[in-house]
Amino acid sequence: MATYPDQAIPLLIVGRQRAGTRFITDFMNELDEVTLQGELPNPVMRHIEQFMNSVNKYYDKVAASDDDRKQREQRRWQLKREQLLFALWANCGQSDRVEPSRDIKYYGYKRPNNEFYFDFYEQMLQHNKPRYVYCIRNFTDNYLSIVSRWPERDIKQVSDDYLASVRQYQAMKASASDRVFLFNLDDFSAIGLSYLERQVLAPLGLSIPDNSRTDFAHRPPINTAADVGVTRRDTLTQSENDFLNSHPETNTIFESLSIAPKAQET
Protein backbone atom coordinates (compact mmCIF):
# COMPACT_ATOMS: atom_id res chain seq x y z
CA MET A 1 0.00 0.00 0.00
CA ALA A 2 1.39 3.38 -0.95
CA THR A 3 2.10 5.90 1.78
CA TYR A 4 1.41 9.60 1.54
CA PRO A 5 3.34 12.55 2.96
CA ASP A 6 2.30 13.30 6.52
CA GLN A 7 2.26 17.00 5.72
CA ALA A 8 -0.38 16.63 2.98
CA ILE A 9 -3.56 18.48 3.89
CA PRO A 10 -6.80 16.69 2.95
CA LEU A 11 -8.72 18.54 0.22
CA LEU A 12 -12.30 17.56 -0.67
CA ILE A 13 -14.07 18.78 -3.82
CA VAL A 14 -17.76 18.71 -2.91
CA GLY A 15 -21.07 20.21 -3.98
CA ARG A 16 -23.69 19.86 -6.63
CA GLN A 17 -23.58 17.30 -9.37
CA ARG A 18 -23.10 18.96 -12.77
CA ALA A 19 -21.79 22.16 -11.17
CA GLY A 20 -18.05 22.18 -11.85
CA THR A 21 -16.61 19.47 -9.61
CA ARG A 22 -14.87 17.80 -12.56
CA PHE A 23 -13.56 21.13 -13.85
CA ILE A 24 -12.10 22.09 -10.47
CA THR A 25 -10.54 18.65 -10.02
CA ASP A 26 -8.86 18.59 -13.44
CA PHE A 27 -7.73 22.20 -13.03
CA MET A 28 -6.17 21.69 -9.61
CA ASN A 29 -4.54 18.40 -10.56
CA GLU A 30 -2.32 20.36 -12.93
CA LEU A 31 -0.84 22.27 -10.00
CA ASP A 32 2.28 20.61 -8.58
CA GLU A 33 1.08 20.99 -5.00
CA VAL A 34 -2.26 19.19 -5.49
CA THR A 35 -3.22 15.55 -6.08
CA LEU A 36 -6.93 14.74 -6.37
CA GLN A 37 -8.41 11.32 -7.04
CA GLY A 38 -11.63 10.64 -8.95
CA GLU A 39 -15.07 9.76 -7.66
CA LEU A 40 -16.06 6.97 -5.33
CA PRO A 41 -19.44 5.39 -6.16
CA ASN A 42 -22.14 6.07 -3.56
CA PRO A 43 -22.35 2.46 -2.28
CA VAL A 44 -18.56 2.34 -1.92
CA MET A 45 -18.52 5.58 0.06
CA ARG A 46 -21.22 4.29 2.39
CA HIS A 47 -19.20 1.12 3.05
CA ILE A 48 -16.05 3.15 3.70
CA GLU A 49 -17.91 5.29 6.22
CA GLN A 50 -19.30 2.21 7.98
CA PHE A 51 -15.90 0.50 8.05
CA MET A 52 -14.02 3.54 9.36
CA ASN A 53 -16.66 4.21 12.01
CA SER A 54 -16.53 0.58 13.15
CA VAL A 55 -12.75 0.63 13.54
CA ASN A 56 -12.91 3.99 15.29
CA LYS A 57 -15.59 2.71 17.67
CA TYR A 58 -13.44 -0.29 18.57
CA TYR A 59 -10.39 1.77 19.48
CA ASP A 60 -12.50 4.29 21.40
CA LYS A 61 -14.02 1.45 23.40
CA VAL A 62 -10.75 -0.23 24.36
CA ALA A 63 -9.15 3.12 25.20
CA ALA A 64 -11.91 3.86 27.70
CA SER A 65 -10.13 1.58 30.18
CA ASP A 66 -7.18 2.63 32.32
CA ASP A 67 -4.86 0.41 30.29
CA ASP A 68 -1.99 2.57 29.01
CA ARG A 69 -1.24 0.10 26.23
CA LYS A 70 -4.79 0.28 24.89
CA GLN A 71 -4.70 4.07 24.98
CA ARG A 72 -1.46 4.03 23.00
CA GLU A 73 -3.12 1.77 20.44
CA GLN A 74 -5.92 4.28 20.05
CA ARG A 75 -3.47 7.14 19.52
CA ARG A 76 -1.62 5.11 16.88
CA TRP A 77 -4.89 4.43 15.07
CA GLN A 78 -5.81 8.10 15.13
CA LEU A 79 -2.49 8.92 13.46
CA LYS A 80 -2.81 6.15 10.85
CA ARG A 81 -6.44 6.55 9.84
CA GLU A 82 -5.67 9.56 7.65
CA GLN A 83 -3.24 7.45 5.63
CA LEU A 84 -5.87 4.72 5.35
CA LEU A 85 -8.45 7.16 4.01
CA PHE A 86 -5.93 8.52 1.51
CA ALA A 87 -5.29 4.97 0.29
CA LEU A 88 -9.02 4.23 0.01
CA TRP A 89 -9.56 7.38 -2.05
CA ALA A 90 -6.73 6.32 -4.36
CA ASN A 91 -7.73 2.70 -4.80
CA CYS A 92 -11.53 2.51 -4.52
CA GLY A 93 -12.46 5.12 -7.11
CA GLN A 94 -13.91 4.78 -10.60
CA SER A 95 -10.89 6.36 -12.32
CA ASP A 96 -7.24 5.48 -12.67
CA ARG A 97 -5.18 6.25 -9.59
CA VAL A 98 -3.40 9.60 -9.62
CA GLU A 99 0.05 9.27 -8.07
CA PRO A 100 0.96 11.94 -5.49
CA SER A 101 3.22 14.64 -6.84
CA ARG A 102 6.64 15.25 -5.29
CA ASP A 103 5.72 18.75 -4.14
CA ILE A 104 2.36 17.71 -2.72
CA LYS A 105 0.68 20.07 -0.28
CA TYR A 106 -2.94 18.93 -0.70
CA TYR A 107 -4.26 15.42 -1.24
CA GLY A 108 -7.88 14.44 -1.70
CA TYR A 109 -10.60 13.54 -4.15
CA LYS A 110 -13.77 14.84 -5.74
CA ARG A 111 -17.27 13.59 -5.27
CA PRO A 112 -20.59 15.39 -5.83
CA ASN A 113 -22.73 15.45 -2.68
CA ASN A 114 -19.65 14.80 -0.55
CA GLU A 115 -20.66 17.77 1.60
CA PHE A 116 -23.02 15.43 3.45
CA TYR A 117 -19.98 13.55 4.80
CA PHE A 118 -18.61 16.71 6.41
CA ASP A 119 -19.05 15.45 10.00
CA PHE A 120 -17.41 12.14 9.10
CA TYR A 121 -14.35 13.84 7.63
CA GLU A 122 -14.09 16.29 10.50
CA GLN A 123 -13.94 13.35 12.89
CA MET A 124 -11.58 11.14 10.90
CA LEU A 125 -9.16 13.79 9.65
CA GLN A 126 -8.05 15.51 12.82
CA HIS A 127 -4.29 15.35 12.25
CA ASN A 128 -4.49 17.83 9.37
CA LYS A 129 -7.91 19.46 9.26
CA PRO A 130 -9.39 19.12 5.76
CA ARG A 131 -10.19 21.91 3.33
CA TYR A 132 -13.34 21.85 1.23
CA VAL A 133 -14.23 23.42 -2.12
CA TYR A 134 -18.00 23.57 -2.56
CA CYS A 135 -19.24 23.78 -6.17
CA ILE A 136 -22.59 25.34 -7.11
CA ARG A 137 -24.36 26.88 -10.10
CA ASN A 138 -27.78 28.47 -10.66
CA PHE A 139 -30.64 26.05 -10.21
CA THR A 140 -32.12 26.24 -13.71
CA ASP A 141 -28.88 25.32 -15.47
CA ASN A 142 -28.10 22.73 -12.82
CA TYR A 143 -31.52 21.14 -13.24
CA LEU A 144 -31.44 21.16 -17.05
CA SER A 145 -28.00 19.59 -17.06
CA ILE A 146 -29.10 16.87 -14.64
CA VAL A 147 -32.35 15.94 -16.40
CA SER A 148 -30.58 15.89 -19.76
CA ARG A 149 -28.48 13.04 -18.37
CA TRP A 150 -31.10 11.50 -16.08
CA PRO A 151 -34.57 12.36 -17.46
CA GLU A 152 -36.33 10.31 -14.78
CA ARG A 153 -35.54 12.96 -12.16
CA ASP A 154 -38.31 15.51 -11.63
CA ILE A 155 -37.92 19.15 -10.70
CA LYS A 156 -39.19 18.77 -7.13
CA GLN A 157 -36.67 16.04 -6.37
CA VAL A 158 -33.79 18.03 -7.83
CA SER A 159 -34.96 21.20 -6.07
CA ASP A 160 -35.13 19.43 -2.71
CA ASP A 161 -31.63 18.05 -3.24
CA TYR A 162 -30.35 21.47 -4.31
CA LEU A 163 -31.73 23.24 -1.25
CA ALA A 164 -30.41 20.55 1.09
CA SER A 165 -26.96 20.84 -0.50
CA VAL A 166 -26.74 24.63 -0.17
CA ARG A 167 -27.96 24.48 3.42
CA GLN A 168 -25.31 21.90 4.18
CA TYR A 169 -22.70 24.22 2.66
CA GLN A 170 -23.97 27.02 4.90
CA ALA A 171 -23.65 24.76 7.94
CA MET A 172 -20.11 23.79 6.91
CA LYS A 173 -19.16 27.43 6.44
CA ALA A 174 -20.55 28.32 9.86
CA SER A 175 -18.59 25.47 11.45
CA ALA A 176 -15.26 25.89 9.61
CA SER A 177 -15.35 29.24 7.82
CA ASP A 178 -11.59 29.37 7.21
CA ARG A 179 -11.50 25.89 5.63
CA VAL A 180 -14.58 25.94 3.38
CA PHE A 181 -14.34 27.71 0.02
CA LEU A 182 -17.03 28.46 -2.56
CA PHE A 183 -16.74 27.90 -6.30
CA ASN A 184 -19.77 29.41 -8.04
CA LEU A 185 -19.68 28.27 -11.66
CA ASP A 186 -21.81 31.22 -12.80
CA ASP A 187 -19.47 33.71 -11.16
CA PHE A 188 -16.47 31.98 -12.71
CA SER A 189 -18.10 32.20 -16.15
CA ALA A 190 -18.85 35.90 -15.64
CA ILE A 191 -15.60 37.01 -14.00
CA GLY A 192 -13.01 34.58 -15.28
CA LEU A 193 -9.80 33.19 -13.86
CA SER A 194 -9.41 35.94 -11.26
CA TYR A 195 -12.55 34.65 -9.53
CA LEU A 196 -11.03 31.19 -9.10
CA GLU A 197 -7.78 32.67 -7.88
CA ARG A 198 -9.48 34.88 -5.31
CA GLN A 199 -12.10 32.41 -4.09
CA VAL A 200 -10.16 29.15 -4.03
CA LEU A 201 -6.48 29.29 -4.92
CA ALA A 202 -5.31 32.23 -2.81
CA PRO A 203 -6.98 31.00 0.41
CA LEU A 204 -5.23 27.66 -0.14
CA GLY A 205 -1.88 29.35 -0.71
CA LEU A 206 -1.79 28.23 -4.35
CA SER A 207 -1.15 30.10 -7.58
CA ILE A 208 -1.18 29.48 -11.31
CA PRO A 209 2.28 29.38 -12.91
CA ASP A 210 2.77 32.38 -15.20
CA ASN A 211 3.58 30.16 -18.17
CA SER A 212 0.23 28.36 -17.79
CA ARG A 213 -2.13 31.31 -17.35
CA THR A 214 -3.14 31.64 -20.99
CA ASP A 215 -3.85 27.93 -21.29
CA PHE A 216 -5.89 27.86 -18.08
CA ALA A 217 -7.90 30.93 -19.08
CA HIS A 218 -9.10 29.40 -22.37
CA ARG A 219 -10.08 25.89 -21.34
CA PRO A 220 -13.20 24.61 -23.13
CA PRO A 221 -16.09 23.16 -21.10
CA ILE A 222 -15.56 19.56 -19.99
CA ASN A 223 -17.87 16.69 -19.05
CA THR A 224 -20.74 18.25 -21.02
CA ALA A 225 -23.93 16.47 -22.04
CA ALA A 226 -22.54 16.16 -25.57
CA ASP A 227 -19.46 14.40 -24.18
CA VAL A 228 -21.66 11.53 -23.04
CA GLY A 229 -23.82 11.47 -26.16
CA VAL A 230 -26.97 13.21 -24.96
CA THR A 231 -28.65 16.43 -26.05
CA ARG A 232 -28.81 19.06 -23.36
CA ARG A 233 -32.18 20.63 -22.71
CA ASP A 234 -32.10 24.43 -23.01
CA THR A 235 -35.44 25.50 -21.56
CA LEU A 236 -37.87 24.67 -18.79
CA THR A 237 -41.36 23.42 -19.52
CA GLN A 238 -44.35 25.47 -18.44
CA SER A 239 -44.99 23.19 -15.47
CA GLU A 240 -41.34 23.47 -14.41
CA ASN A 241 -41.53 27.27 -14.61
CA ASP A 242 -44.71 27.14 -12.55
CA PHE A 243 -42.93 25.08 -9.93
CA LEU A 244 -40.09 27.58 -9.62
CA ASN A 245 -42.52 30.50 -9.44
CA SER A 246 -44.23 28.80 -6.52
CA HIS A 247 -40.91 27.90 -4.86
CA PRO A 248 -38.81 31.10 -5.11
CA GLU A 249 -36.42 29.94 -2.39
CA THR A 250 -34.72 27.69 -4.94
CA ASN A 251 -33.43 30.76 -6.78
CA THR A 252 -33.02 33.16 -3.86
CA ILE A 253 -30.78 30.79 -1.94
CA PHE A 254 -28.40 30.72 -4.91
CA GLU A 255 -28.43 34.51 -5.28
CA SER A 256 -27.04 34.81 -1.76
CA LEU A 257 -23.92 32.94 -2.94
CA SER A 258 -23.15 35.11 -5.97
CA ILE A 259 -20.75 38.04 -6.15
CA ALA A 260 -21.50 38.67 -9.83
CA PRO A 261 -25.20 39.63 -10.09
CA LYS A 262 -24.99 40.00 -13.87
CA ALA A 263 -24.28 36.29 -14.08
CA GLN A 264 -27.88 35.69 -13.02
CA GLU A 265 -29.49 37.71 -15.81
CA THR A 266 -31.29 35.92 -18.62
CSV table of C-alpha atoms in Angstrom, one decimal:
chain,number,residue,atom,x,y,z
A,1,MET,CA,0.0,0.0,0.0
A,2,ALA,CA,1.4,3.4,-1.0
A,3,THR,CA,2.1,5.9,1.8
A,4,TYR,CA,1.4,9.6,1.5
A,5,PRO,CA,3.3,12.5,3.0
A,6,ASP,CA,2.3,13.3,6.5
A,7,GLN,CA,2.3,17.0,5.7
A,8,ALA,CA,-0.4,16.6,3.0
A,9,ILE,CA,-3.6,18.5,3.9
A,10,PRO,CA,-6.8,16.7,2.9
A,11,LEU,CA,-8.7,18.5,0.2
A,12,LEU,CA,-12.3,17.6,-0.7
A,13,ILE,CA,-14.1,18.8,-3.8
A,14,VAL,CA,-17.8,18.7,-2.9
A,15,GLY,CA,-21.1,20.2,-4.0
A,16,ARG,CA,-23.7,19.9,-6.6
A,17,GLN,CA,-23.6,17.3,-9.4
A,18,ARG,CA,-23.1,19.0,-12.8
A,19,ALA,CA,-21.8,22.2,-11.2
A,20,GLY,CA,-18.1,22.2,-11.8
A,21,THR,CA,-16.6,19.5,-9.6
A,22,ARG,CA,-14.9,17.8,-12.6
A,23,PHE,CA,-13.6,21.1,-13.9
A,24,ILE,CA,-12.1,22.1,-10.5
A,25,THR,CA,-10.5,18.7,-10.0
A,26,ASP,CA,-8.9,18.6,-13.4
A,27,PHE,CA,-7.7,22.2,-13.0
A,28,MET,CA,-6.2,21.7,-9.6
A,29,ASN,CA,-4.5,18.4,-10.6
A,30,GLU,CA,-2.3,20.4,-12.9
A,31,LEU,CA,-0.8,22.3,-10.0
A,32,ASP,CA,2.3,20.6,-8.6
A,33,GLU,CA,1.1,21.0,-5.0
A,34,VAL,CA,-2.3,19.2,-5.5
A,35,THR,CA,-3.2,15.6,-6.1
A,36,LEU,CA,-6.9,14.7,-6.4
A,37,GLN,CA,-8.4,11.3,-7.0
A,38,GLY,CA,-11.6,10.6,-8.9
A,39,GLU,CA,-15.1,9.8,-7.7
A,40,LEU,CA,-16.1,7.0,-5.3
A,41,PRO,CA,-19.4,5.4,-6.2
A,42,ASN,CA,-22.1,6.1,-3.6
A,43,PRO,CA,-22.3,2.5,-2.3
A,44,VAL,CA,-18.6,2.3,-1.9
A,45,MET,CA,-18.5,5.6,0.1
A,46,ARG,CA,-21.2,4.3,2.4
A,47,HIS,CA,-19.2,1.1,3.1
A,48,ILE,CA,-16.0,3.2,3.7
A,49,GLU,CA,-17.9,5.3,6.2
A,50,GLN,CA,-19.3,2.2,8.0
A,51,PHE,CA,-15.9,0.5,8.0
A,52,MET,CA,-14.0,3.5,9.4
A,53,ASN,CA,-16.7,4.2,12.0
A,54,SER,CA,-16.5,0.6,13.2
A,55,VAL,CA,-12.7,0.6,13.5
A,56,ASN,CA,-12.9,4.0,15.3
A,57,LYS,CA,-15.6,2.7,17.7
A,58,TYR,CA,-13.4,-0.3,18.6
A,59,TYR,CA,-10.4,1.8,19.5
A,60,ASP,CA,-12.5,4.3,21.4
A,61,LYS,CA,-14.0,1.5,23.4
A,62,VAL,CA,-10.8,-0.2,24.4
A,63,ALA,CA,-9.1,3.1,25.2
A,64,ALA,CA,-11.9,3.9,27.7
A,65,SER,CA,-10.1,1.6,30.2
A,66,ASP,CA,-7.2,2.6,32.3
A,67,ASP,CA,-4.9,0.4,30.3
A,68,ASP,CA,-2.0,2.6,29.0
A,69,ARG,CA,-1.2,0.1,26.2
A,70,LYS,CA,-4.8,0.3,24.9
A,71,GLN,CA,-4.7,4.1,25.0
A,72,ARG,CA,-1.5,4.0,23.0
A,73,GLU,CA,-3.1,1.8,20.4
A,74,GLN,CA,-5.9,4.3,20.0
A,75,ARG,CA,-3.5,7.1,19.5
A,76,ARG,CA,-1.6,5.1,16.9
A,77,TRP,CA,-4.9,4.4,15.1
A,78,GLN,CA,-5.8,8.1,15.1
A,79,LEU,CA,-2.5,8.9,13.5
A,80,LYS,CA,-2.8,6.1,10.9
A,81,ARG,CA,-6.4,6.5,9.8
A,82,GLU,CA,-5.7,9.6,7.7
A,83,GLN,CA,-3.2,7.4,5.6
A,84,LEU,CA,-5.9,4.7,5.4
A,85,LEU,CA,-8.5,7.2,4.0
A,86,PHE,CA,-5.9,8.5,1.5
A,87,ALA,CA,-5.3,5.0,0.3
A,88,LEU,CA,-9.0,4.2,0.0
A,89,TRP,CA,-9.6,7.4,-2.1
A,90,ALA,CA,-6.7,6.3,-4.4
A,91,ASN,CA,-7.7,2.7,-4.8
A,92,CYS,CA,-11.5,2.5,-4.5
A,93,GLY,CA,-12.5,5.1,-7.1
A,94,GLN,CA,-13.9,4.8,-10.6
A,95,SER,CA,-10.9,6.4,-12.3
A,96,ASP,CA,-7.2,5.5,-12.7
A,97,ARG,CA,-5.2,6.3,-9.6
A,98,VAL,CA,-3.4,9.6,-9.6
A,99,GLU,CA,0.1,9.3,-8.1
A,100,PRO,CA,1.0,11.9,-5.5
A,101,SER,CA,3.2,14.6,-6.8
A,102,ARG,CA,6.6,15.3,-5.3
A,103,ASP,CA,5.7,18.8,-4.1
A,104,ILE,CA,2.4,17.7,-2.7
A,105,LYS,CA,0.7,20.1,-0.3
A,106,TYR,CA,-2.9,18.9,-0.7
A,107,TYR,CA,-4.3,15.4,-1.2
A,108,GLY,CA,-7.9,14.4,-1.7
A,109,TYR,CA,-10.6,13.5,-4.1
A,110,LYS,CA,-13.8,14.8,-5.7
A,111,ARG,CA,-17.3,13.6,-5.3
A,112,PRO,CA,-20.6,15.4,-5.8
A,113,ASN,CA,-22.7,15.5,-2.7
A,114,ASN,CA,-19.7,14.8,-0.5
A,115,GLU,CA,-20.7,17.8,1.6
A,116,PHE,CA,-23.0,15.4,3.5
A,117,TYR,CA,-20.0,13.5,4.8
A,118,PHE,CA,-18.6,16.7,6.4
A,119,ASP,CA,-19.0,15.5,10.0
A,120,PHE,CA,-17.4,12.1,9.1
A,121,TYR,CA,-14.3,13.8,7.6
A,122,GLU,CA,-14.1,16.3,10.5
A,123,GLN,CA,-13.9,13.3,12.9
A,124,MET,CA,-11.6,11.1,10.9
A,125,LEU,CA,-9.2,13.8,9.6
A,126,GLN,CA,-8.0,15.5,12.8
A,127,HIS,CA,-4.3,15.4,12.3
A,128,ASN,CA,-4.5,17.8,9.4
A,129,LYS,CA,-7.9,19.5,9.3
A,130,PRO,CA,-9.4,19.1,5.8
A,131,ARG,CA,-10.2,21.9,3.3
A,132,TYR,CA,-13.3,21.8,1.2
A,133,VAL,CA,-14.2,23.4,-2.1
A,134,TYR,CA,-18.0,23.6,-2.6
A,135,CYS,CA,-19.2,23.8,-6.2
A,136,ILE,CA,-22.6,25.3,-7.1
A,137,ARG,CA,-24.4,26.9,-10.1
A,138,ASN,CA,-27.8,28.5,-10.7
A,139,PHE,CA,-30.6,26.0,-10.2
A,140,THR,CA,-32.1,26.2,-13.7
A,141,ASP,CA,-28.9,25.3,-15.5
A,142,ASN,CA,-28.1,22.7,-12.8
A,143,TYR,CA,-31.5,21.1,-13.2
A,144,LEU,CA,-31.4,21.2,-17.0
A,145,SER,CA,-28.0,19.6,-17.1
A,146,ILE,CA,-29.1,16.9,-14.6
A,147,VAL,CA,-32.3,15.9,-16.4
A,148,SER,CA,-30.6,15.9,-19.8
A,149,ARG,CA,-28.5,13.0,-18.4
A,150,TRP,CA,-31.1,11.5,-16.1
A,151,PRO,CA,-34.6,12.4,-17.5
A,152,GLU,CA,-36.3,10.3,-14.8
A,153,ARG,CA,-35.5,13.0,-12.2
A,154,ASP,CA,-38.3,15.5,-11.6
A,155,ILE,CA,-37.9,19.1,-10.7
A,156,LYS,CA,-39.2,18.8,-7.1
A,157,GLN,CA,-36.7,16.0,-6.4
A,158,VAL,CA,-33.8,18.0,-7.8
A,159,SER,CA,-35.0,21.2,-6.1
A,160,ASP,CA,-35.1,19.4,-2.7
A,161,ASP,CA,-31.6,18.0,-3.2
A,162,TYR,CA,-30.4,21.5,-4.3
A,163,LEU,CA,-31.7,23.2,-1.2
A,164,ALA,CA,-30.4,20.5,1.1
A,165,SER,CA,-27.0,20.8,-0.5
A,166,VAL,CA,-26.7,24.6,-0.2
A,167,ARG,CA,-28.0,24.5,3.4
A,168,GLN,CA,-25.3,21.9,4.2
A,169,TYR,CA,-22.7,24.2,2.7
A,170,GLN,CA,-24.0,27.0,4.9
A,171,ALA,CA,-23.6,24.8,7.9
A,172,MET,CA,-20.1,23.8,6.9
A,173,LYS,CA,-19.2,27.4,6.4
A,174,ALA,CA,-20.6,28.3,9.9
A,175,SER,CA,-18.6,25.5,11.4
A,176,ALA,CA,-15.3,25.9,9.6
A,177,SER,CA,-15.3,29.2,7.8
A,178,ASP,CA,-11.6,29.4,7.2
A,179,ARG,CA,-11.5,25.9,5.6
A,180,VAL,CA,-14.6,25.9,3.4
A,181,PHE,CA,-14.3,27.7,0.0
A,182,LEU,CA,-17.0,28.5,-2.6
A,183,PHE,CA,-16.7,27.9,-6.3
A,184,ASN,CA,-19.8,29.4,-8.0
A,185,LEU,CA,-19.7,28.3,-11.7
A,186,ASP,CA,-21.8,31.2,-12.8
A,187,ASP,CA,-19.5,33.7,-11.2
A,188,PHE,CA,-16.5,32.0,-12.7
A,189,SER,CA,-18.1,32.2,-16.1
A,190,ALA,CA,-18.8,35.9,-15.6
A,191,ILE,CA,-15.6,37.0,-14.0
A,192,GLY,CA,-13.0,34.6,-15.3
A,193,LEU,CA,-9.8,33.2,-13.9
A,194,SER,CA,-9.4,35.9,-11.3
A,195,TYR,CA,-12.5,34.6,-9.5
A,196,LEU,CA,-11.0,31.2,-9.1
A,197,GLU,CA,-7.8,32.7,-7.9
A,198,ARG,CA,-9.5,34.9,-5.3
A,199,GLN,CA,-12.1,32.4,-4.1
A,200,VAL,CA,-10.2,29.2,-4.0
A,201,LEU,CA,-6.5,29.3,-4.9
A,202,ALA,CA,-5.3,32.2,-2.8
A,203,PRO,CA,-7.0,31.0,0.4
A,204,LEU,CA,-5.2,27.7,-0.1
A,205,GLY,CA,-1.9,29.3,-0.7
A,206,LEU,CA,-1.8,28.2,-4.4
A,207,SER,CA,-1.1,30.1,-7.6
A,208,ILE,CA,-1.2,29.5,-11.3
A,209,PRO,CA,2.3,29.4,-12.9
A,210,ASP,CA,2.8,32.4,-15.2
A,211,ASN,CA,3.6,30.2,-18.2
A,212,SER,CA,0.2,28.4,-17.8
A,213,ARG,CA,-2.1,31.3,-17.3
A,214,THR,CA,-3.1,31.6,-21.0
A,215,ASP,CA,-3.8,27.9,-21.3
A,216,PHE,CA,-5.9,27.9,-18.1
A,217,ALA,CA,-7.9,30.9,-19.1
A,218,HIS,CA,-9.1,29.4,-22.4
A,219,ARG,CA,-10.1,25.9,-21.3
A,220,PRO,CA,-13.2,24.6,-23.1
A,221,PRO,CA,-16.1,23.2,-21.1
A,222,ILE,CA,-15.6,19.6,-20.0
A,223,ASN,CA,-17.9,16.7,-19.1
A,224,THR,CA,-20.7,18.2,-21.0
A,225,ALA,CA,-23.9,16.5,-22.0
A,226,ALA,CA,-22.5,16.2,-25.6
A,227,ASP,CA,-19.5,14.4,-24.2
A,228,VAL,CA,-21.7,11.5,-23.0
A,229,GLY,CA,-23.8,11.5,-26.2
A,230,VAL,CA,-27.0,13.2,-25.0
A,231,THR,CA,-28.6,16.4,-26.0
A,232,ARG,CA,-28.8,19.1,-23.4
A,233,ARG,CA,-32.2,20.6,-22.7
A,234,ASP,CA,-32.1,24.4,-23.0
A,235,THR,CA,-35.4,25.5,-21.6
A,236,LEU,CA,-37.9,24.7,-18.8
A,237,THR,CA,-41.4,23.4,-19.5
A,238,GLN,CA,-44.4,25.5,-18.4
A,239,SER,CA,-45.0,23.2,-15.5
A,240,GLU,CA,-41.3,23.5,-14.4
A,241,ASN,CA,-41.5,27.3,-14.6
A,242,ASP,CA,-44.7,27.1,-12.6
A,243,PHE,CA,-42.9,25.1,-9.9
A,244,LEU,CA,-40.1,27.6,-9.6
A,245,ASN,CA,-42.5,30.5,-9.4
A,246,SER,CA,-44.2,28.8,-6.5
A,247,HIS,CA,-40.9,27.9,-4.9
A,248,PRO,CA,-38.8,31.1,-5.1
A,249,GLU,CA,-36.4,29.9,-2.4
A,250,THR,CA,-34.7,27.7,-4.9
A,251,ASN,CA,-33.4,30.8,-6.8
A,252,THR,CA,-33.0,33.2,-3.9
A,253,ILE,CA,-30.8,30.8,-1.9
A,254,PHE,CA,-28.4,30.7,-4.9
A,255,GLU,CA,-28.4,34.5,-5.3
A,256,SER,CA,-27.0,34.8,-1.8
A,257,LEU,CA,-23.9,32.9,-2.9
A,258,SER,CA,-23.2,35.1,-6.0
A,259,ILE,CA,-20.8,38.0,-6.1
A,260,ALA,CA,-21.5,38.7,-9.8
A,261,PRO,CA,-25.2,39.6,-10.1
A,262,LYS,CA,-25.0,40.0,-13.9
A,263,ALA,CA,-24.3,36.3,-14.1
A,264,GLN,CA,-27.9,35.7,-13.0
A,265,GLU,CA,-29.5,37.7,-15.8
A,266,THR,CA,-31.3,35.9,-18.6
